[in-house]
């Protein structure tokens, strides 16, 4: 930020004199940047750093495709022509085999495991722009396989390959947002990743609602074809996007990093301050580890292991609290609960609409509620709702009231999820991971989340299908139990990272500050190499 925008006491202490007598070294500039970050209001941050927010929004456009893919794949199984093409006749109705129903829902997740494992490495070595371009081009190709498939195996292969590619999008978005936005905007910008998922699901729901009445194969081919639009748009515009300064500094490209910082801020903002902060943060992380290029093994050493576990749990808790049930299997659940196909798709459209409202509401909430309380209360509320959904399944089937209450509670689940755990997860992924291992840490956390989701994607159809377990809404007991355990974990192990710079978080993790003390811990220890900074 330009010195004219700084608080008076900071300005007097650090601003260079007009005649140039006072020169700031790298450490002093980094300290000045930290002080400025803490004094910056949300409004001023938007005013001076709106280009960073806009580019963060652009990067998240690719994540919309990830949301669309999940929404379309999870809902196609409820379309009549799709069941006729990929299913079999059972008691006069076409249904999808339980193993193919599972396969369709875990195909992109299975592919995403491979994609996420390589995404962190690719992000650190190649950078976000080349990988976004490569992934977008390959995604266009793999959607062709899905569109022209005629057997369950062909459709599964297309979903598997595309899932491998689009797994890079949310990982890249989370890492990119954390590196380009100031502290006060980080939560707002990082939550765009969750918003992108919700927007993708909303678009998918609208498309499926519009094509659900078509009697031909176009009922499911049109939704698949709409996925071509976003990767094509990313291919056109991605090369105009500035690289994140942390990634450039890790490559020792300091001039390019300073130029990128200028592009990510309004005119008049002093790019040298953030450049100094980035250099100091990377220097500080180097002082805590052995020399050499960071690798995936470093994620399992020292303080980085703790950071990895927090990221893993932040992501996995999304699945433990039932998001795969009230997002991926929403239409299927509604139909099993007794709703007609039309009512099920209408409810699903309402579900995604409420998720969109919840995510937008989380932007306001993040200014007042920290990451830790949002996770604790989010898990606790979802636990209670899942328990109620399961209990209602014991109600007599003579009335439709319990069914509608169950379906309505699914909507409430989605709202609670998208105002707490959904968006806050991507904020924590960006903040908890270290600068040098951010891509790899987020990639590993994504892998574990997909593994958990695959397990649920395999189990849920067998548990809920009428020709198998026929649990119906009783599946809520499973997520109520896991949600209770998740609440306990959050209470004891989830740290509060709101309002902290990456440099401060590095120090706190290295100092082994207990998670419950993060919010009130004061930085009064000496930073290596910064002993003489005022």
Coordinates of C-alpha atoms in Angstrom, one line a residue:
X1 CA 0.0 0.0 0.0
X2 CA 1.2 3.5 -0.6
X3 CA 2.4 5.3 2.5
X4 CA -0.3 7.9 2.2
X5 CA -2.9 5.2 3.0
X6 CA -1.1 3.9 6.2
X7 CA -2.2 4.7 9.7
X8 CA -0.3 7.8 11.0
X9 CA 1.7 6.0 13.7
X10 CA 2.9 3.4 11.1
X11 CA 3.6 6.1 8.6
X12 CA 5.7 8.1 11.0
X13 CA 7.7 5.0 12.0
X14 CA 8.4 3.4 8.7
X15 CA 7.8 5.7 5.7
X16 CA 10.8 6.9 3.8
X17 CA 11.6 10.6 4.0
X18 CA 10.9 12.7 0.9
X19 CA 14.6 13.3 0.4
X20 CA 15.4 9.5 0.5
X21 CA 17.6 9.7 3.6
X22 CA 15.8 6.8 5.2
X23 CA 16.1 3.6 3.4
X24 CA 14.2 0.4 4.5
X25 CA 15.9 -3.0 4.3
X26 CA 14.0 -6.2 3.4
X27 CA 13.2 -7.0 7.1
X28 CA 11.8 -3.5 7.8
X29 CA 9.7 -3.6 4.7
X30 CA 8.4 -7.0 5.6
X31 CA 7.5 -5.7 9.1
X32 CA 5.8 -2.6 7.6
X33 CA 3.8 -4.9 5.3
X34 CA 2.6 -7.0 8.3
X35 CA 1.6 -3.8 10.2
X36 CA -0.2 -2.5 7.2
X37 CA -2.1 -5.8 6.7
X38 CA -3.4 -5.7 10.3
X39 CA -4.5 -2.1 10.0
X40 CA -6.3 -2.6 6.6
X41 CA -10.1 -2.5 6.6
X42 CA -12.1 -4.7 4.3
X43 CA -13.3 -1.7 2.3
X44 CA -9.7 -0.3 1.9
X45 CA -8.5 -3.8 0.9
X46 CA -11.1 -4.0 -1.8
X47 CA -10.2 -0.5 -3.0
X48 CA -6.5 -1.2 -3.3
X49 CA -6.5 -4.9 -4.2
X50 CA -9.5 -5.4 -6.3
X51 CA -7.5 -6.8 -9.2
X52 CA -6.4 -9.7 -7.0
X53 CA -10.0 -10.4 -6.1
X54 CA -11.0 -10.4 -9.8
X55 CA -8.2 -12.7 -10.8
X56 CA -9.1 -15.0 -7.9
X57 CA -12.7 -15.0 -9.2
X58 CA -11.4 -15.9 -12.7
X59 CA -9.3 -18.8 -11.4
X60 CA -12.3 -20.2 -9.6
X61 CA -14.3 -20.2 -12.9
X62 CA -12.6 -23.5 -13.6
X63 CA -13.8 -24.9 -10.2
X64 CA -17.4 -24.2 -11.5
X65 CA -16.7 -27.1 -13.9
X66 CA -15.8 -29.4 -11.0
X67 CA -19.1 -28.5 -9.3
X68 CA -21.0 -29.0 -12.6
X69 CA -19.4 -32.4 -13.1
X70 CA -20.4 -33.6 -9.6
X71 CA -23.9 -32.2 -9.9
X72 CA -24.5 -33.7 -13.4
X73 CA -23.1 -37.1 -12.7
X74 CA -24.9 -37.4 -9.4
X75 CA -28.3 -36.4 -10.9
X76 CA -28.3 -38.1 -14.3
X77 CA -29.1 -41.4 -12.5
X78 CA -32.6 -40.0 -11.9
X79 CA -33.4 -39.3 -15.6
X80 CA -35.6 -41.9 -17.4
X81 CA -33.7 -42.1 -20.7
X82 CA -30.4 -42.4 -18.8
X83 CA -31.8 -45.4 -16.8
X84 CA -33.0 -47.0 -20.0
X85 CA -29.6 -46.6 -21.7
X86 CA -27.4 -47.7 -18.7
X87 CA -29.8 -49.6 -16.5
X88 CA -31.9 -52.8 -16.5
X89 CA -35.6 -53.6 -16.0
X90 CA -36.6 -54.5 -12.4
X91 CA -40.2 -55.0 -11.4
X92 CA -41.4 -53.1 -14.4
X93 CA -39.1 -50.1 -13.9
X94 CA -35.6 -49.3 -15.2
X95 CA -33.0 -49.0 -12.4
X96 CA -29.2 -48.7 -12.4
X97 CA -27.2 -51.6 -11.1
X98 CA -26.0 -50.7 -7.6
X99 CA -22.3 -51.3 -8.6
X100 CA -22.7 -49.0 -11.6
X101 CA -24.6 -46.4 -9.6
X102 CA -21.6 -46.4 -7.2
X103 CA -19.1 -46.4 -10.1
X104 CA -20.7 -43.4 -11.7
X105 CA -20.5 -41.4 -8.5
X106 CA -17.0 -42.4 -7.5
X107 CA -15.4 -42.4 -11.0
X108 CA -14.5 -38.7 -10.9
X109 CA -13.4 -39.0 -7.3
X110 CA -11.2 -42.0 -8.1
X111 CA -9.6 -40.1 -11.0
X112 CA -9.3 -37.1 -8.7
X113 CA -7.0 -39.1 -6.4
X114 CA -4.5 -39.4 -9.2
X115 CA -5.0 -35.9 -10.2
X116 CA -4.7 -34.5 -6.7
X117 CA -1.5 -36.4 -6.1
X118 CA 0.1 -34.9 -9.2
X119 CA -1.5 -31.5 -8.9
X120 CA 0.6 -30.3 -5.9
X121 CA 3.8 -31.3 -7.7
X122 CA 2.7 -29.7 -10.9
X123 CA 1.6 -26.5 -9.2
X124 CA 5.0 -26.2 -7.5
X125 CA 7.1 -27.1 -10.5
X126 CA 5.2 -25.7 -13.6
X127 CA 2.9 -23.1 -12.0
X128 CA -0.8 -22.5 -12.3
X129 CA -1.1 -21.1 -15.8
X130 CA 0.5 -23.9 -17.8
X131 CA -1.3 -26.6 -15.8
X132 CA -4.7 -24.8 -16.1
X133 CA -4.2 -24.7 -19.9
X134 CA -3.2 -28.3 -20.1
X135 CA -6.0 -29.5 -17.9
X136 CA -8.6 -27.4 -19.8
X137 CA -7.5 -28.9 -23.1
X138 CA -7.6 -32.5 -21.8
X139 CA -11.0 -31.9 -20.2
X140 CA -12.5 -30.9 -23.5
X141 CA -11.2 -34.2 -25.0
X142 CA -12.5 -36.4 -22.1
X143 CA -16.0 -34.9 -22.1
X144 CA -16.2 -36.2 -25.7
X145 CA -15.9 -39.8 -24.3
X146 CA -18.8 -39.2 -21.9
X147 CA -21.0 -37.6 -24.6
X148 CA -20.6 -40.4 -27.1
X149 CA -20.6 -43.3 -24.6
X150 CA -23.2 -46.0 -25.1
X151 CA -22.3 -48.4 -22.3
X152 CA -21.8 -47.9 -18.5
X153 CA -18.1 -48.9 -18.9
X154 CA -17.5 -46.2 -21.5
X155 CA -19.3 -43.5 -19.4
X156 CA -17.3 -44.6 -16.4
X157 CA -14.0 -44.3 -18.3
X158 CA -14.9 -40.8 -19.5
X159 CA -15.8 -39.7 -16.0
X160 CA -12.7 -41.3 -14.5
X161 CA -10.3 -39.5 -16.9
X162 CA -12.1 -36.2 -16.7
X163 CA -12.1 -36.5 -12.9
X164 CA -8.3 -36.9 -12.9
X165 CA -7.9 -33.7 -14.9
X166 CA -10.4 -31.4 -13.2
X167 CA -9.1 -32.3 -9.7
X168 CA -6.4 -29.7 -10.3
X169 CA -8.9 -26.8 -10.5
X170 CA -9.9 -26.4 -6.8
X171 CA -6.3 -27.2 -5.6
X172 CA -5.0 -24.5 -7.9
X173 CA -7.7 -22.1 -6.9
X174 CA -7.1 -22.5 -3.1
X175 CA -3.4 -22.1 -3.4
X176 CA -3.7 -19.1 -5.8
X177 CA -6.2 -17.2 -3.7
X178 CA -4.1 -17.6 -0.6
X179 CA -1.0 -16.2 -2.3
X180 CA -2.5 -13.2 -4.1
X181 CA -5.0 -11.7 -1.6
X182 CA -4.3 -9.6 1.5
X183 CA -5.2 -11.1 4.9
X184 CA -8.5 -9.3 5.4
X185 CA -9.7 -10.5 1.9
X186 CA -8.3 -14.0 2.2
X187 CA -11.4 -15.5 3.8
X188 CA -13.8 -13.8 1.3
X189 CA -11.7 -14.7 -1.7
X190 CA -11.0 -18.3 -0.6
X191 CA -14.7 -18.9 0.0
X192 CA -15.2 -18.3 -3.8
X193 CA -13.9 -21.8 -4.3
X194 CA -16.9 -23.2 -2.4
X195 CA -19.1 -20.7 -4.2
X196 CA -17.8 -22.0 -7.5
X197 CA -18.8 -25.6 -6.5
X198 CA -22.2 -24.4 -5.6
X199 CA -22.6 -22.3 -8.8
X200 CA -21.6 -25.4 -10.7
X201 CA -24.2 -27.5 -8.9
X202 CA -26.8 -24.8 -9.4
X203 CA -26.1 -24.6 -13.2
X204 CA -26.2 -28.4 -13.3
X205 CA -29.5 -28.5 -11.5
X206 CA -31.0 -25.9 -13.8
X207 CA -29.9 -27.7 -16.9
X208 CA -31.2 -31.1 -15.6
X209 CA -34.5 -29.5 -14.6
X210 CA -34.8 -28.1 -18.1
X211 CA -33.9 -31.4 -19.9
X212 CA -35.6 -33.8 -17.5
X213 CA -38.8 -33.8 -19.5
X214 CA -37.1 -34.7 -22.8
X215 CA -38.0 -38.3 -23.8
X216 CA -34.9 -38.9 -25.9
X217 CA -31.2 -39.4 -25.1
X218 CA -30.7 -35.6 -25.3
X219 CA -32.1 -35.5 -21.8
X220 CA -28.7 -36.6 -20.5
X221 CA -26.4 -35.7 -23.4
X222 CA -27.2 -32.0 -23.3
X223 CA -26.1 -31.7 -19.6
X224 CA -22.9 -33.5 -20.5
X225 CA -22.3 -31.2 -23.5
X226 CA -22.6 -28.1 -21.4
X227 CA -19.4 -29.0 -19.6
X228 CA -17.4 -28.0 -22.7
X229 CA -18.0 -24.2 -22.2
X230 CA -15.8 -23.5 -19.2
X231 CA -12.6 -25.3 -20.2
X232 CA -12.8 -23.7 -23.6
X233 CA -13.1 -20.2 -21.9
X234 CA -10.2 -21.0 -19.6
X235 CA -8.0 -21.9 -22.6
X236 CA -8.7 -18.4 -24.1
X237 CA -8.0 -16.3 -21.1
X238 CA -5.6 -18.2 -18.7
X239 CA -2.4 -16.8 -20.3
X240 CA -3.4 -13.2 -19.3
X241 CA -3.6 -14.2 -15.6
X242 CA -0.6 -13.1 -13.4
X243 CA 1.4 -15.7 -11.7
X244 CA 1.2 -15.8 -7.8
X245 CA 4.2 -13.9 -6.3
X246 CA 5.0 -16.7 -3.8
X247 CA 5.5 -19.2 -6.7
X248 CA 7.7 -16.7 -8.6
X249 CA 9.8 -16.0 -5.6
X250 CA 10.3 -19.7 -5.0
X251 CA 11.7 -19.8 -8.5
X252 CA 14.0 -16.8 -7.7
X253 CA 12.2 -14.7 -10.3
X254 CA 11.9 -11.5 -8.1
X255 CA 11.5 -9.0 -10.9
X256 CA 8.6 -11.0 -12.3
X257 CA 7.1 -11.4 -8.8
X258 CA 7.2 -7.6 -8.3
X259 CA 5.6 -7.0 -11.6
X260 CA 2.9 -9.6 -10.7
X261 CA 2.2 -7.8 -7.4
X262 CA 1.7 -4.6 -9.3
X263 CA -0.8 -6.3 -11.6
X264 CA -2.6 -7.7 -8.6
X265 CA -3.1 -4.3 -6.9
X266 CA -4.4 -0.8 -7.8
X267 CA -2.1 2.0 -8.9
X268 CA -0.1 3.6 -6.1
X269 CA 0.4 0.4 -4.0
X270 CA 4.0 -0.1 -3.1
X271 CA 4.8 -3.6 -4.6
X272 CA 8.2 -3.7 -2.8
X273 CA 6.5 -4.2 0.6
X274 CA 4.7 -7.4 -0.3
X275 CA 7.7 -8.6 -2.2
X276 CA 9.8 -8.2 0.9
X277 CA 7.1 -10.0 2.9
X278 CA 7.1 -12.9 0.5
X279 CA 10.9 -13.1 0.6
X280 CA 10.9 -13.0 4.4
X281 CA 8.2 -15.6 4.7
X282 CA 10.1 -18.0 2.4
X283 CA 13.4 -17.2 4.3
X284 CA 11.7 -18.0 7.6
X285 CA 10.4 -21.3 6.3
X286 CA 13.9 -22.1 5.0
X287 CA 15.3 -21.5 8.5
X288 CA 13.0 -24.2 9.9
X289 CA 14.0 -27.0 7.4
X290 CA 16.9 -28.4 5.7
X291 CA 18.1 -27.0 2.4
X292 CA 16.9 -28.3 -0.9
X293 CA 13.8 -28.2 -3.1
X294 CA 10.6 -28.9 -1.1
X295 CA 9.2 -32.4 -1.8
X296 CA 6.1 -34.3 -0.6
X297 CA 8.1 -36.0 2.2
X298 CA 8.5 -32.6 3.9
X299 CA 4.8 -32.5 4.4
X300 CA 5.2 -35.4 6.9
X301 CA 8.0 -33.7 9.0
X302 CA 7.9 -31.5 12.0
X303 CA 5.3 -28.7 12.1
X304 CA 4.3 -29.4 8.5
X305 CA 2.8 -32.8 9.6
X306 CA 0.5 -31.0 12.0
X307 CA -0.5 -28.5 9.3
X308 CA -1.2 -31.4 6.9
X309 CA -3.4 -33.2 9.4
X310 CA -5.4 -30.1 10.0
X311 CA -5.9 -29.6 6.3
X312 CA -6.8 -33.3 5.9
X313 CA -9.4 -33.1 8.6
X314 CA -10.8 -29.7 7.4
X315 CA -11.5 -31.3 4.0
X316 CA -12.6 -34.8 5.2
X317 CA -15.1 -33.4 7.7
X318 CA -17.1 -32.2 4.7
X319 CA -17.7 -35.9 3.8
X320 CA -18.0 -37.0 7.5
X321 CA -20.9 -34.6 8.0
X322 CA -22.8 -36.0 5.0
X323 CA -22.2 -33.6 2.1
X324 CA -22.1 -36.6 -0.3
X325 CA -25.7 -37.5 0.8
X326 CA -27.3 -34.1 0.6
X327 CA -25.3 -33.0 -2.5
X328 CA -24.3 -35.9 -4.7
X329 CA -27.2 -38.2 -3.8
X330 CA -29.9 -35.6 -3.2
X331 CA -32.1 -36.4 -6.3
X332 CA -31.7 -40.1 -5.6
X333 CA -32.6 -39.7 -1.9
X334 CA -35.7 -37.6 -2.8
X335 CA -36.9 -40.2 -5.2
X336 CA -36.4 -43.0 -2.7
X337 CA -38.2 -40.9 -0.1
X338 CA -41.2 -41.0 -2.4
X339 CA -41.1 -37.8 -4.5
X340 CA -41.8 -37.9 -8.2
X341 CA -38.9 -37.3 -10.6
X342 CA -40.2 -33.8 -11.3
X343 CA -40.5 -32.9 -7.6
X344 CA -37.1 -34.5 -6.9
X345 CA -35.4 -32.2 -9.5
X346 CA -37.3 -29.2 -8.2
X347 CA -36.1 -29.9 -4.7
X348 CA -32.6 -30.3 -6.0
X349 CA -32.8 -26.9 -7.7
X350 CA -34.0 -25.5 -4.4
X351 CA -31.2 -27.3 -2.6
X352 CA -28.5 -25.7 -4.8
X353 CA -30.2 -22.3 -4.6
X354 CA -30.1 -22.4 -0.8
X355 CA -26.4 -23.5 -1.0
X356 CA -25.7 -20.4 -3.1
X357 CA -27.4 -18.1 -0.6
X358 CA -25.5 -19.8 2.3
X359 CA -22.1 -19.3 0.6
X360 CA -22.9 -15.6 -0.1
X361 CA -24.0 -15.2 3.5
X362 CA -20.7 -16.7 4.7
X363 CA -18.8 -13.7 3.2
X364 CA -20.5 -11.5 5.8
X365 CA -20.1 -14.2 8.5
X366 CA -16.3 -14.4 8.0
X367 CA -15.8 -10.8 9.1
X368 CA -17.2 -11.7 12.5
X369 CA -16.9 -15.5 13.0
X370 CA -13.6 -17.2 13.0
X371 CA -12.6 -20.5 11.3
X372 CA -12.7 -22.5 14.6
X373 CA -16.2 -21.6 15.8
X374 CA -17.6 -22.0 12.3
X375 CA -16.3 -25.6 12.1
X376 CA -17.4 -26.5 15.7
X377 CA -21.0 -25.2 15.3
X378 CA -21.3 -26.4 11.7
X379 CA -20.4 -29.9 12.7
X380 CA -22.7 -29.9 15.7
X381 CA -25.7 -28.6 13.9
X382 CA -25.3 -31.0 10.9
X383 CA -25.0 -33.9 13.4
X384 CA -28.3 -33.0 15.0
X385 CA -30.1 -32.6 11.6
X386 CA -28.7 -35.9 10.3
X387 CA -30.0 -37.7 13.4
X388 CA -33.4 -36.2 13.0
X389 CA -33.6 -37.2 9.3
X390 CA -32.7 -40.8 10.3
X391 CA -35.3 -40.8 13.1
X392 CA -38.1 -39.6 10.8
X393 CA -37.6 -42.7 8.7
X394 CA -39.3 -44.7 11.4
X395 CA -42.5 -42.7 11.0
X396 CA -45.5 -44.5 9.4
X397 CA -45.5 -44.4 5.6
X398 CA -49.2 -43.7 5.5
X399 CA -48.6 -40.0 5.5
X400 CA -46.3 -38.0 3.2
X401 CA -45.5 -35.4 5.9
X402 CA -42.4 -37.2 7.3
X403 CA -41.1 -37.5 3.7
X404 CA -41.4 -33.8 3.0
X405 CA -39.9 -33.0 6.4
X406 CA -36.9 -35.2 5.6
X407 CA -36.4 -33.5 2.2
X408 CA -36.8 -30.1 3.8
X409 CA -34.1 -30.9 6.4
X410 CA -31.8 -31.9 3.5
X411 CA -32.2 -28.3 2.3
X412 CA -31.4 -27.0 5.8
X413 CA -28.3 -29.3 5.9
X414 CA -27.1 -27.8 2.7
X415 CA -27.6 -24.2 4.0
X416 CA -25.7 -24.9 7.2
X417 CA -22.9 -26.7 5.3
X418 CA -22.5 -23.8 2.8
X419 CA -22.4 -21.1 5.5
X420 CA -19.9 -22.9 7.6
X421 CA -17.9 -26.0 6.7
X422 CA -18.2 -25.6 2.9
X423 CA -16.5 -22.2 2.4
X424 CA -14.4 -22.2 5.6
X425 CA -12.6 -25.4 4.4
X426 CA -11.0 -23.7 1.5
X427 CA -10.0 -20.7 3.7
X428 CA -8.2 -23.1 6.1
X429 CA -6.5 -24.9 3.2
X430 CA -5.1 -21.6 2.0
X431 CA -4.1 -20.4 5.5
X432 CA -2.8 -23.5 7.3
X433 CA -0.5 -24.9 4.6
X434 CA 3.0 -23.4 4.5
X435 CA 4.0 -21.2 1.5
X436 CA 6.6 -23.7 0.2
X437 CA 4.4 -26.8 0.5
X438 CA 1.0 -25.2 -0.2
X439 CA 0.3 -27.0 -3.4
X440 CA 1.5 -30.4 -2.1
X441 CA -0.4 -30.0 1.3
X442 CA -3.7 -29.1 -0.4
X443 CA -3.2 -31.9 -2.9
X444 CA -2.7 -34.5 -0.2
X445 CA -5.7 -33.2 1.7
X446 CA -7.8 -33.5 -1.5
X447 CA -6.6 -37.1 -2.0
X448 CA -7.8 -38.1 1.5
X449 CA -11.2 -36.4 0.9
X450 CA -11.7 -38.2 -2.3
X451 CA -10.8 -41.5 -0.8
X452 CA -13.4 -41.0 2.0
X453 CA -15.9 -39.8 -0.6
X454 CA -15.3 -42.9 -2.7
X455 CA -16.0 -45.1 0.3
X456 CA -19.3 -43.4 0.9
X457 CA -20.1 -43.4 -2.9
X458 CA -19.7 -47.2 -2.8
X459 CA -21.6 -47.8 0.5
X460 CA -24.5 -45.4 0.1
X461 CA -26.2 -47.0 -2.9
X462 CA -26.0 -50.5 -1.4
X463 CA -27.3 -49.1 1.9
X464 CA -30.2 -47.1 0.3
X465 CA -31.2 -49.1 -2.8
X466 CA -34.6 -50.8 -2.5
X467 CA -33.1 -54.1 -3.9
X468 CA -30.2 -54.0 -1.4
X469 CA -30.1 -52.6 2.2
X470 CA -33.2 -50.4 1.8
X471 CA -32.0 -48.1 4.6
X472 CA -33.5 -45.0 3.0
X473 CA -33.3 -42.1 5.4
X474 CA -31.7 -44.2 8.2
X475 CA -28.4 -43.5 6.5
X476 CA -28.5 -40.3 8.5
X477 CA -27.5 -42.2 11.7
X478 CA -24.1 -42.9 10.1
X479 CA -23.4 -39.3 9.4
X480 CA -24.7 -38.2 12.8
X481 CA -22.2 -40.4 14.5
X482 CA -19.3 -39.3 12.3
X483 CA -20.4 -35.7 12.7
X484 CA -20.3 -36.0 16.5
X485 CA -16.7 -37.3 16.3
X486 CA -15.8 -34.4 13.9
X487 CA -17.2 -31.9 16.4
X488 CA -15.0 -33.2 19.1
X489 CA -11.9 -33.1 16.8
X490 CA -12.7 -29.5 15.9
X491 CA -13.0 -28.5 19.6
X492 CA -9.6 -29.9 20.5
X493 CA -7.5 -29.6 17.3
X494 CA -8.9 -26.9 15.0
X495 CA -6.8 -23.7 15.2
X496 CA -8.1 -20.1 14.7
X497 CA -6.2 -18.6 11.7
X498 CA -8.3 -15.5 11.1
X499 CA -6.3 -12.3 10.8
X500 CA -2.9 -13.9 10.8
X501 CA -0.3 -13.4 8.1
X502 CA 1.5 -16.4 6.7
X503 CA 4.7 -15.3 8.5
X504 CA 2.9 -15.2 11.8
X505 CA 1.3 -18.6 11.2
X506 CA 4.7 -20.1 10.4
X507 CA 6.0 -18.9 13.8
X508 CA 2.9 -20.2 15.7
X509 CA 3.1 -23.7 14.2
X510 CA 6.9 -23.9 14.8
X511 CA 6.3 -22.7 18.4
X512 CA 3.7 -25.6 18.8
X513 CA 1.0 -23.2 20.0
X514 CA -2.0 -25.3 21.1
X515 CA -4.9 -25.1 18.7
X516 CA -7.3 -23.7 21.3
X517 CA -4.8 -20.8 22.0
X518 CA -4.2 -19.6 18.5
X519 CA -6.8 -16.8 18.7
X520 CA -5.3 -15.1 21.8
X521 CA -1.6 -15.9 21.3
X522 CA 0.6 -12.8 21.0
X523 CA 3.7 -12.7 18.8
X524 CA 6.4 -11.8 21.3
X525 CA 9.1 -14.2 20.3
X526 CA 12.1 -13.2 18.1
X527 CA 11.9 -14.0 14.4
X528 CA 15.1 -15.4 13.1
X529 CA 17.0 -12.8 11.2
X530 CA 14.7 -10.0 12.3
X531 CA 16.3 -9.2 15.7
X532 CA 17.1 -5.6 14.8
X533 CA 13.7 -4.6 13.2
X534 CA 11.9 -2.0 15.4

